[in-house]
Coordinates of C-alpha atoms in Angstrom, one line a residue:
X1 CA -22.0 -5.7 -35.6
X2 CA -25.3 -6.9 -37.5
X3 CA -27.9 -4.7 -36.5
X4 CA -31.1 -7.1 -36.1
X5 CA -34.1 -4.9 -35.9
X6 CA -36.9 -5.6 -38.5
X7 CA -39.6 -3.2 -38.8
X8 CA -42.2 -6.1 -39.4
X9 CA -41.2 -8.0 -36.4
X10 CA -40.8 -4.6 -34.1
X11 CA -44.5 -3.5 -35.2
X12 CA -45.9 -6.6 -33.2
X13 CA -44.6 -5.2 -30.2
X14 CA -46.6 -2.4 -29.3
X15 CA -46.2 0.0 -26.5
X16 CA -43.2 1.0 -24.4
X17 CA -42.5 -2.1 -22.6
X18 CA -43.2 -4.4 -25.2
X19 CA -41.0 -2.8 -27.3
X20 CA -38.5 -2.7 -24.6
X21 CA -38.8 -6.7 -24.7
X22 CA -38.2 -7.0 -28.3
X23 CA -34.6 -5.0 -28.5
X24 CA -33.9 -6.8 -25.0
X25 CA -34.1 -10.0 -27.2
X26 CA -32.1 -8.6 -29.6
X27 CA -29.2 -7.9 -27.6
X28 CA -29.4 -11.1 -26.0
X29 CA -29.4 -13.3 -29.1
X30 CA -25.8 -12.0 -29.7
X31 CA -23.2 -13.6 -27.5
X32 CA -20.4 -10.9 -28.3
X33 CA -22.9 -8.5 -26.3
X34 CA -24.0 -10.2 -23.5
X35 CA -23.8 -13.9 -21.9
X36 CA -25.9 -15.9 -19.5
X37 CA -28.0 -13.0 -17.7
X38 CA -25.4 -10.5 -18.1
X39 CA -26.2 -7.1 -19.2
X40 CA -29.2 -4.8 -18.5
X41 CA -32.1 -2.8 -20.2
X42 CA -35.0 -0.6 -18.9
X43 CA -37.8 2.1 -20.1
X44 CA -39.1 4.7 -18.1
X45 CA -42.9 5.2 -18.0
X46 CA -45.7 7.3 -16.2
X47 CA -47.9 4.9 -14.1
X48 CA -50.9 5.3 -11.9
X49 CA -50.8 3.7 -8.4
X50 CA -53.6 2.7 -6.1
X51 CA -54.5 6.3 -5.0
X52 CA -55.0 7.6 -8.7
X53 CA -51.5 9.5 -8.5
X54 CA -49.5 9.5 -11.3
X55 CA -46.1 8.5 -10.8
X56 CA -42.5 7.5 -12.7
X57 CA -42.0 3.9 -13.1
X58 CA -38.8 2.2 -14.4
X59 CA -39.0 -0.9 -15.7
X60 CA -35.6 -2.9 -15.4
X61 CA -34.5 -6.3 -16.5
X62 CA -34.9 -8.5 -13.2
X63 CA -31.7 -10.0 -11.8
X64 CA -30.2 -13.1 -13.9
X65 CA -33.1 -12.7 -16.2
X66 CA -31.7 -14.1 -20.0
X67 CA -32.2 -11.2 -22.5
X68 CA -32.6 -13.2 -25.4
X69 CA -36.0 -15.1 -24.1
X70 CA -37.2 -12.5 -21.6
X71 CA -41.0 -11.6 -21.4
X72 CA -43.0 -8.5 -20.0
X73 CA -42.9 -10.2 -16.6
X74 CA -39.2 -10.6 -16.3
X75 CA -38.7 -6.9 -15.8
X76 CA -39.1 -5.4 -12.4
X77 CA -41.4 -2.3 -11.7
X78 CA -39.9 0.3 -9.8
X79 CA -40.6 3.6 -8.5
X80 CA -37.9 6.0 -9.8
X81 CA -38.0 8.5 -7.1
X82 CA -37.1 5.7 -4.6
X83 CA -34.1 4.7 -6.9
X84 CA -32.9 8.6 -7.3
X85 CA -33.2 9.2 -3.7
X86 CA -30.9 5.9 -3.0
X87 CA -28.4 7.5 -5.6
X88 CA -28.2 10.9 -3.5
X89 CA -27.2 8.8 -0.3
X90 CA -23.3 8.9 0.8
X91 CA -23.6 5.3 1.5
X92 CA -25.4 2.1 1.7
X93 CA -24.4 -1.2 2.1
X94 CA -25.3 -3.5 -0.7
X95 CA -27.7 -5.9 1.2
X96 CA -29.3 -2.6 2.4
X97 CA -29.6 -1.6 -1.3
X98 CA -31.0 -5.0 -1.8
X99 CA -33.5 -4.6 0.6
X100 CA -34.3 -0.7 -0.5
X101 CA -35.1 -2.1 -4.4
X102 CA -37.5 -4.5 -2.9
X103 CA -39.1 -1.5 -0.9
X104 CA -39.1 0.3 -4.6
X105 CA -41.2 -2.3 -6.3
X106 CA -44.6 -1.6 -7.6
X107 CA -45.2 -5.5 -7.3
X108 CA -43.2 -7.0 -4.4
X109 CA -44.0 -10.3 -5.9
X110 CA -42.0 -9.6 -9.0
X111 CA -38.5 -10.5 -10.1
X112 CA -35.8 -8.7 -8.1
X113 CA -35.0 -5.7 -10.2
X114 CA -30.9 -5.5 -11.6
X115 CA -28.4 -4.6 -9.2
X116 CA -27.6 -1.9 -11.3
X117 CA -31.4 -0.4 -11.3
X118 CA -29.8 3.1 -9.7
X119 CA -27.7 3.3 -12.9
X120 CA -30.7 3.2 -15.2
X121 CA -32.5 5.3 -13.0
X122 CA -29.8 8.3 -12.9
X123 CA -29.6 8.2 -16.9
X124 CA -31.8 10.8 -18.4
X125 CA -33.3 9.0 -21.2
X126 CA -36.1 6.9 -21.5
X127 CA -34.6 3.8 -23.0
X128 CA -31.4 2.3 -21.5
X129 CA -29.2 -0.2 -23.0
X130 CA -26.3 -2.2 -21.2
X131 CA -23.9 -4.5 -22.5
X132 CA -20.3 -6.2 -21.8
X133 CA -19.4 -6.4 -25.6
X134 CA -16.2 -8.3 -26.2
X135 CA -15.1 -5.5 -28.5
X136 CA -15.0 -3.1 -26.0
X137 CA -13.3 -5.4 -23.4
X138 CA -10.7 -6.1 -25.9
X139 CA -9.9 -2.5 -26.0
X140 CA -10.3 -1.7 -22.2
X141 CA -8.3 -4.6 -21.0
X142 CA -4.9 -3.2 -22.2
X143 CA -2.4 -0.5 -20.9
X144 CA -3.7 2.2 -22.9
X145 CA -7.5 1.2 -22.5
X146 CA -8.8 4.5 -21.9
X147 CA -6.6 6.2 -24.6
X148 CA -8.4 3.8 -27.1
X149 CA -11.6 4.5 -26.0
X150 CA -11.2 8.1 -26.2
X151 CA -9.7 7.2 -30.0
X152 CA -13.3 5.1 -30.7
X153 CA -15.7 7.7 -29.0
X154 CA -14.3 10.7 -28.2
X155 CA -16.6 13.5 -27.0
X156 CA -19.7 10.9 -27.3
X157 CA -18.7 9.1 -24.3
X158 CA -18.8 9.5 -20.1
X159 CA -16.0 7.2 -18.9
X160 CA -16.8 5.8 -15.1
X161 CA -13.5 4.5 -13.7
X162 CA -13.6 0.9 -12.6
X163 CA -15.8 0.5 -9.5
X164 CA -17.4 -2.7 -7.5
X165 CA -21.1 -3.4 -8.9
X166 CA -23.4 -2.1 -6.5
X167 CA -23.9 0.8 -4.7
X168 CA -20.3 2.0 -5.2
X169 CA -20.7 2.1 -8.8
X170 CA -24.0 3.5 -8.7
X171 CA -23.0 6.6 -6.5
X172 CA -19.6 7.2 -8.9
X173 CA -22.2 7.3 -11.5
X174 CA -24.5 9.3 -9.8
X175 CA -22.1 11.9 -8.9
X176 CA -19.9 11.8 -12.0
X177 CA -22.3 11.5 -15.1
X178 CA -23.7 14.8 -14.4
X179 CA -20.5 16.4 -14.5
X180 CA -18.8 15.0 -17.5
X181 CA -22.2 14.5 -19.7
X182 CA -22.2 17.4 -22.5
X183 CA -24.5 17.8 -25.5
X184 CA -22.4 15.2 -27.6
X185 CA -22.7 12.3 -25.2
X186 CA -24.2 9.2 -26.5
X187 CA -23.0 6.6 -23.8
X188 CA -21.7 6.0 -20.8
X189 CA -18.4 3.6 -20.7
X190 CA -17.5 1.5 -17.3
X191 CA -14.2 0.7 -17.1
X192 CA -13.1 -2.9 -17.3
X193 CA -17.4 -3.7 -17.2
X194 CA -19.3 -2.4 -20.1
X195 CA -21.3 0.0 -22.1
X196 CA -24.6 2.2 -21.8
X197 CA -26.5 3.6 -24.4
X198 CA -29.5 5.3 -24.2
X199 CA -32.3 6.9 -26.5
X200 CA -36.0 8.4 -26.2
X201 CA -37.0 5.1 -28.3
X202 CA -36.3 1.3 -28.0
X203 CA -34.8 1.6 -31.7
X204 CA -32.5 4.7 -31.0
X205 CA -31.2 3.0 -28.0
X206 CA -30.4 -0.2 -29.6
X207 CA -28.9 1.3 -32.8
X208 CA -26.5 3.0 -30.7
X209 CA -25.8 0.4 -29.1
X210 CA -24.9 -1.7 -32.4
X211 CA -23.1 1.5 -34.0
X212 CA -20.9 2.1 -31.0
X213 CA -19.9 -1.5 -30.8
X214 CA -19.5 -1.7 -34.5
X215 CA -16.8 1.3 -34.1
X216 CA -14.8 -0.8 -31.6
X217 CA -14.6 -3.7 -33.7
X218 CA -13.6 -1.3 -36.7
X219 CA -10.9 0.3 -34.3
X220 CA -9.6 -3.3 -33.8
X221 CA -9.6 -4.3 -37.4
X222 CA -7.8 -1.4 -38.5
X223 CA -5.1 -2.2 -35.8
X224 CA -4.9 -6.2 -36.9
X225 CA -6.7 -6.8 -33.5
X226 CA -9.9 -8.3 -34.7
X227 CA -9.7 -11.3 -37.0
X228 CA -7.8 -14.2 -35.0
X229 CA -5.6 -16.3 -36.5
X230 CA -6.4 -20.0 -35.8
X231 CA -3.4 -21.9 -35.8
X232 CA -3.2 -25.7 -36.4
X233 CA -3.8 -27.8 -33.3
X234 CA -3.9 -31.3 -32.8
X235 CA -6.1 -33.0 -30.6
X236 CA -5.6 -36.6 -28.7
X237 CA -5.6 -39.4 -31.2
X238 CA -6.2 -42.2 -28.3
X239 CA -8.8 -42.3 -26.0
X240 CA -9.0 -40.3 -23.1
X241 CA -12.4 -41.1 -21.4
X242 CA -10.1 -42.7 -18.3
X243 CA -7.9 -39.5 -18.1
X244 CA -10.8 -37.2 -18.3
X245 CA -12.6 -39.2 -15.6
X246 CA -9.7 -38.8 -12.9
X247 CA -9.2 -35.0 -13.7
X248 CA -13.1 -35.0 -12.8
X249 CA -12.8 -37.0 -9.8
X250 CA -10.1 -34.6 -8.5
X251 CA -12.1 -31.7 -9.0
X252 CA -14.9 -33.3 -7.1
X253 CA -12.9 -34.2 -4.2
X254 CA -11.8 -30.6 -3.9
X255 CA -15.5 -28.9 -4.4
X256 CA -16.7 -31.4 -1.5
X257 CA -19.2 -33.1 -4.2
X258 CA -19.7 -34.4 -7.6
X259 CA -19.1 -31.7 -10.2
X260 CA -19.8 -31.9 -14.3
X261 CA -17.1 -31.4 -16.3
X262 CA -17.4 -30.7 -20.0
X263 CA -14.3 -31.2 -22.4
X264 CA -13.9 -28.5 -25.0
X265 CA -11.6 -29.9 -27.7
X266 CA -12.2 -27.7 -30.7
X267 CA -9.8 -25.6 -32.8
X268 CA -10.0 -22.5 -30.6
X269 CA -9.6 -24.2 -27.5
X270 CA -6.9 -26.7 -28.3
X271 CA -4.9 -23.9 -30.1
X272 CA -5.1 -21.7 -27.0
X273 CA -4.3 -24.7 -24.7
X274 CA -1.2 -25.2 -26.8
X275 CA 0.4 -21.6 -26.8
X276 CA 3.6 -21.5 -25.5
X277 CA 3.0 -19.0 -23.3
X278 CA -0.6 -19.7 -21.9
X279 CA 0.6 -20.6 -18.4
X280 CA 1.5 -16.8 -17.8
X281 CA -1.4 -15.1 -20.4
X282 CA -4.3 -17.0 -18.9
X283 CA -3.2 -16.4 -15.0
X284 CA -3.8 -12.5 -15.5
X285 CA -7.2 -12.5 -14.5
X286 CA -10.9 -12.8 -15.8
X287 CA -11.7 -10.5 -18.5
X288 CA -14.6 -8.6 -16.1
X289 CA -15.1 -9.3 -12.7
X290 CA -18.6 -10.2 -13.4
X291 CA -17.5 -13.6 -14.7
X292 CA -15.7 -14.9 -11.5
X293 CA -18.6 -16.5 -10.1
X294 CA -18.8 -18.9 -12.9
X295 CA -15.1 -19.3 -13.9
X296 CA -13.2 -18.0 -10.9
X297 CA -10.3 -15.6 -11.3
X298 CA -8.1 -18.0 -13.9
X299 CA -8.3 -21.4 -15.1
X300 CA -5.9 -24.2 -14.0
X301 CA -3.2 -24.9 -16.6
X302 CA -2.1 -28.6 -16.6
X303 CA -3.8 -31.4 -14.4
X304 CA -2.4 -30.5 -10.8
X305 CA -5.9 -29.5 -9.0
X306 CA -3.8 -30.1 -5.6
X307 CA -1.5 -27.4 -6.7
X308 CA -4.3 -25.0 -8.0
X309 CA -6.3 -25.5 -4.9
X310 CA -3.4 -24.6 -2.8
X311 CA -2.9 -21.4 -4.7
X312 CA -6.2 -20.3 -4.0
X313 CA -6.5 -20.9 -0.7
X314 CA -3.2 -18.5 -0.6
X315 CA -5.3 -15.9 -2.7
X316 CA -8.0 -16.1 -0.2
X317 CA -6.0 -15.6 2.5
X318 CA -4.2 -12.5 0.9
X319 CA -7.2 -10.9 -0.1
X320 CA -9.9 -11.3 2.7
X321 CA -8.6 -8.4 4.2
X322 CA -9.5 -8.9 7.8
X323 CA -13.2 -9.7 6.8
X324 CA -14.5 -12.9 8.1
X325 CA -15.5 -14.9 5.0
X326 CA -16.0 -18.3 4.4
X327 CA -13.8 -19.7 1.8
X328 CA -15.6 -21.0 -1.3
X329 CA -14.4 -24.6 -2.8
X330 CA -11.0 -24.0 -4.2
X331 CA -11.8 -26.5 -7.2
X332 CA -11.0 -24.6 -10.6
X333 CA -13.9 -24.3 -12.8
X334 CA -11.7 -24.3 -16.3
X335 CA -9.0 -26.4 -17.1
X336 CA -6.6 -25.7 -20.0
X337 CA -4.9 -28.7 -21.0
X338 CA -2.5 -29.2 -24.0
X339 CA -3.9 -32.7 -25.3
X340 CA -7.4 -32.3 -24.8
X341 CA -8.3 -28.6 -24.8
X342 CA -10.5 -27.0 -22.4
X343 CA -12.5 -28.6 -19.4
X344 CA -15.3 -26.6 -18.2
X345 CA -16.5 -27.7 -14.7
X346 CA -19.8 -26.8 -12.6
X347 CA -22.2 -28.0 -10.0
X348 CA -24.6 -28.9 -12.9
X349 CA -24.3 -29.6 -16.7
X350 CA -26.0 -25.9 -17.2
X351 CA -23.1 -24.1 -14.8
X352 CA -20.3 -26.0 -16.7
X353 CA -21.6 -25.0 -20.3
X354 CA -22.2 -21.1 -18.8
X355 CA -18.5 -21.4 -17.5
X356 CA -17.1 -22.5 -20.8
X357 CA -19.4 -20.3 -22.9
X358 CA -17.8 -17.4 -21.1
X359 CA -14.0 -18.4 -21.4
X360 CA -14.4 -19.1 -25.0
X361 CA -15.3 -15.1 -25.3
X362 CA -12.4 -14.8 -22.8
X363 CA -10.2 -16.5 -25.2
X364 CA -11.0 -13.9 -27.8
X365 CA -10.9 -10.8 -25.6
X366 CA -7.3 -12.0 -24.2
X367 CA -6.2 -12.6 -27.6
X368 CA -7.7 -9.1 -29.4
X369 CA -6.4 -7.1 -26.2
X370 CA -2.5 -8.6 -26.9
X371 CA -2.9 -7.9 -30.6
X372 CA -3.9 -4.6 -29.2
X373 CA -0.9 -3.9 -27.1
X374 CA -0.8 -6.7 -24.5
X375 CA -3.5 -8.4 -22.2
X376 CA -4.4 -6.6 -18.6
X377 CA -7.1 -7.7 -16.8
X378 CA -8.2 -5.8 -12.9
X379 CA -6.1 -6.5 -10.0
X380 CA -6.6 -9.5 -7.9
X381 CA -8.2 -7.7 -5.3
X382 CA -10.8 -6.4 -7.3
X383 CA -11.4 -9.8 -8.7
X384 CA -11.8 -11.1 -4.9
X385 CA -14.2 -8.7 -4.0
X386 CA -16.3 -9.6 -6.5
X387 CA -16.3 -13.3 -6.0
X388 CA -16.9 -12.5 -2.3
X389 CA -19.4 -9.9 -2.9
X390 CA -21.9 -9.8 -0.1
X391 CA -24.8 -9.9 -2.8
X392 CA -23.4 -12.8 -4.0
X393 CA -22.8 -14.7 -0.7
X394 CA -26.3 -14.0 0.0
X395 CA -27.4 -16.0 -3.0
X396 CA -25.3 -19.0 -2.4
X397 CA -27.0 -18.8 1.0
X398 CA -30.6 -18.7 -0.5
X399 CA -30.0 -21.2 -3.1
X400 CA -31.1 -24.3 -1.0
X401 CA -30.4 -27.9 -1.1
X402 CA -29.1 -29.5 -4.1
X403 CA -31.3 -32.0 -6.2
X404 CA -30.4 -35.8 -4.9
X405 CA -28.3 -36.5 -7.8
X406 CA -26.6 -33.1 -8.4
X407 CA -23.3 -32.8 -10.5
X408 CA -23.7 -37.0 -11.1
X409 CA -23.9 -38.7 -14.2
X410 CA -26.1 -41.3 -15.5
X411 CA -26.3 -43.6 -18.6
X412 CA -29.4 -45.3 -19.6
X413 CA -29.5 -48.2 -22.5
X414 CA -32.5 -48.2 -24.5
X415 CA -33.4 -44.5 -23.5
X416 CA -35.6 -43.8 -26.9
X417 CA -38.9 -45.3 -25.3
X418 CA -40.7 -47.0 -22.6
X419 CA -38.7 -47.8 -19.0
X420 CA -35.4 -46.3 -20.6
X421 CA -37.3 -43.2 -21.3
X422 CA -39.1 -43.1 -18.0
X423 CA -35.5 -43.6 -16.4
X424 CA -34.0 -40.6 -18.1
X425 CA -36.7 -38.4 -17.3
X426 CA -36.7 -39.5 -13.6
X427 CA -33.0 -38.8 -13.4
X428 CA -33.1 -35.5 -15.1
X429 CA -35.7 -34.7 -12.6
X430 CA -33.3 -35.5 -9.6
X431 CA -30.4 -33.5 -10.8
X432 CA -28.3 -35.6 -12.8
X433 CA -26.8 -35.2 -16.2
X434 CA -27.9 -38.0 -18.2
X435 CA -26.4 -40.2 -21.6
X436 CA -29.1 -41.8 -23.2
X437 CA -28.4 -44.8 -25.8
X438 CA -30.4 -46.5 -28.3
X439 CA -30.4 -47.9 -31.7
X440 CA -33.1 -45.7 -32.4
X441 CA -31.5 -42.7 -34.0
X442 CA -34.9 -40.2 -32.1
X443 CA -32.7 -40.6 -29.1
X444 CA -30.3 -37.6 -30.4
X445 CA -33.1 -35.1 -30.3
X446 CA -35.3 -36.8 -27.2
X447 CA -34.5 -33.8 -25.0
X448 CA -32.8 -30.1 -26.2
X449 CA -31.1 -29.1 -22.8
X450 CA -27.8 -29.2 -21.5
X451 CA -27.9 -32.0 -19.1
X452 CA -28.9 -34.5 -21.7
X453 CA -26.8 -36.3 -24.5
X454 CA -28.6 -38.5 -26.8
X455 CA -26.2 -41.0 -28.6
X456 CA -27.4 -43.4 -31.5
X457 CA -25.8 -46.5 -30.7
X458 CA -25.9 -50.4 -31.6
X459 CA -25.2 -52.2 -28.4
X460 CA -23.9 -55.3 -30.2
X461 CA -21.2 -53.3 -31.7
X462 CA -18.1 -52.8 -29.4
X463 CA -16.7 -50.2 -31.5
X464 CA -19.8 -48.2 -31.2
X465 CA -20.2 -48.9 -27.3
X466 CA -16.6 -47.3 -27.0
X467 CA -17.3 -44.1 -29.2
X468 CA -20.7 -43.8 -27.1
X469 CA -18.8 -44.1 -24.0
X470 CA -15.8 -41.6 -25.0
X471 CA -18.5 -39.2 -26.2
X472 CA -20.1 -39.3 -22.9
X473 CA -17.2 -38.4 -20.9
X474 CA -16.4 -35.7 -22.5
X475 CA -19.8 -34.4 -22.6
X476 CA -19.8 -34.6 -18.8
X477 CA -16.4 -36.0 -17.2
X478 CA -17.1 -39.3 -16.2
X479 CA -19.9 -41.8 -14.8
X480 CA -21.5 -42.3 -12.0
X481 CA -24.8 -44.4 -12.6
X482 CA -25.3 -47.2 -15.1
X483 CA -28.9 -48.4 -16.3
X484 CA -28.5 -51.4 -18.2
X485 CA -32.0 -51.7 -19.9
X486 CA -32.0 -52.3 -23.5
X487 CA -33.6 -55.2 -24.7
X488 CA -35.4 -57.0 -27.6
X489 CA -38.7 -59.2 -27.0
X490 CA -39.5 -61.3 -30.1
X491 CA -42.5 -62.8 -30.8
X492 CA -43.0 -66.2 -29.1
X493 CA -42.5 -69.5 -30.8
X494 CA -41.7 -73.4 -30.6
X495 CA -38.0 -73.8 -30.1
X496 CA -38.2 -76.1 -33.1
X497 CA -39.1 -73.1 -35.1
X498 CA -36.3 -70.7 -33.8
X499 CA -33.5 -70.1 -35.5
X500 CA -29.9 -69.8 -34.5
X501 CA -30.0 -66.3 -35.9
X502 CA -32.8 -65.3 -33.9
X503 CA -31.2 -66.6 -30.7
X504 CA -27.9 -65.1 -31.6
X505 CA -29.5 -61.8 -31.8
X506 CA -31.4 -61.8 -28.5
X507 CA -28.7 -63.2 -26.6
X508 CA -26.2 -60.3 -28.3
X509 CA -28.7 -57.5 -27.2
X510 CA -30.2 -58.8 -24.0
X511 CA -27.2 -60.4 -22.5
X512 CA -23.9 -59.8 -24.3
X513 CA -24.2 -56.0 -24.5
X514 CA -24.6 -56.0 -20.7
X515 CA -21.3 -57.6 -20.5
X516 CA -19.7 -55.3 -22.3
X517 CA -21.1 -52.1 -21.1
X518 CA -20.0 -53.3 -17.6
X519 CA -16.7 -54.3 -18.5
X520 CA -15.7 -51.2 -20.2
X521 CA -18.0 -48.7 -17.8
X522 CA -16.2 -50.5 -14.9
X523 CA -12.9 -48.1 -14.6
X524 CA -15.2 -45.0 -14.9
X525 CA -17.6 -46.2 -12.2
X526 CA -14.9 -46.8 -9.7
X527 CA -14.0 -42.9 -10.1
X528 CA -17.5 -41.7 -9.5
X529 CA -17.2 -39.3 -6.3
X530 CA -20.0 -40.6 -4.1
X531 CA -19.2 -44.5 -5.8
X532 CA -20.5 -45.9 -8.8
X533 CA -23.8 -47.9 -9.0
X534 CA -25.5 -50.2 -11.5
X535 CA -29.0 -51.0 -12.2
X536 CA -30.0 -54.1 -14.4
X537 CA -33.3 -54.1 -15.9
X538 CA -34.1 -58.0 -16.7
X539 CA -37.2 -59.7 -18.2
X540 CA -38.6 -62.7 -19.3

């Protein structure tokens, strides 16, 4: 674990909150520590209210904010006294807790505080850092997880048994930490969840996090459970775009609307999908319940989407425990397939990217835990409770209506400039994932975002068109909309002066290329969940 602190960079961040911003970004840069809005950081300060009275304020990362890019405005300022009073209550629903968090805020217009605000408030240090470090999850998620932690940290840690995030976890920490903490305590470990470090300066808390995670990595390395072997794995040698599009259609049907599906055929994903024991190993659960809202509890192994949905419905009935819950869609968010590797699905390209990123880390955690003594996840009930947590349900209700083309995939030719680029921007603005084709290499860097893929392609060369379509489907799963816009417009001349070469070039791009694209895209458009659509833009 590399310590990224730099004295010159840190000197530009003045004051407690700015220092908090700096080290939060350092933590956020390392995906083995936090992923996609995960993790939390805070700092306690003294402030003055409107009455001129001094009071204790805690700045805590806003819910869902990305630590790598966080600004000071991304922290919620809460009255510490209000959070401490909440920690002394015997019971409180999570919905009521969220309402009380809002009441504690100095600026009600600021971001909603992290659900772990109470945990940060009860820890006595000025700065508090929290991560979901891969190394720690690898050591925890084994039959001897607690023993491994004691061998790594000894008297320097306080261990809190797993509890559902929210008030139950806050109450457990408020009760147990003061009883268990001693003079050597340097961290708090939440089983199957993460690691808390703390200090009187941002640097002290950050340095401690890096040191303690490094200790976990070194512990795994000494037991040959850190460096993972990369067995040879062969991907498909033939085109698979129609197979992927068929799978995407099945997932979309199960989800009740179009889904983006990104294929990952790199050695890590292929090797895991091709393991002889993948059907058993991958079905034990997620690395931490925090991930299930993105990935569901387990991936689909193979391509039987209907079978996966039946199992999910059984899982829902078995674990709802008499509660009046509405079942979420049963579609898988991850597919492990021996031929292509891993397919990650989501309502948007961004969601699919998050699911894929999380499961890449899960693969490493599973294999390291297995090498350490056996991979073991939390029971399905704990995963279910997180997936159907009342705060998660409320978040879904607040999400609002999706954009017009959410989950759909559009391909635009001649996309680097002019009408084509305008089409790209319009489709992106309406929620589509967009593939742009153009002979201009600038198309590749037209937009740096997960829902755009630019591909340099000469439309007069059928092999390049076929390769571009293969890449497009691997990126997003299929095709819903085709915008045929590419064309060239040579300077006018008398027909007597026009060469056959000029004539053929114009026809090859403006006419023949469109025929080839229509022919090659037709099988994909037939599989579009909402029906395929084509726009042909003509000219003089």
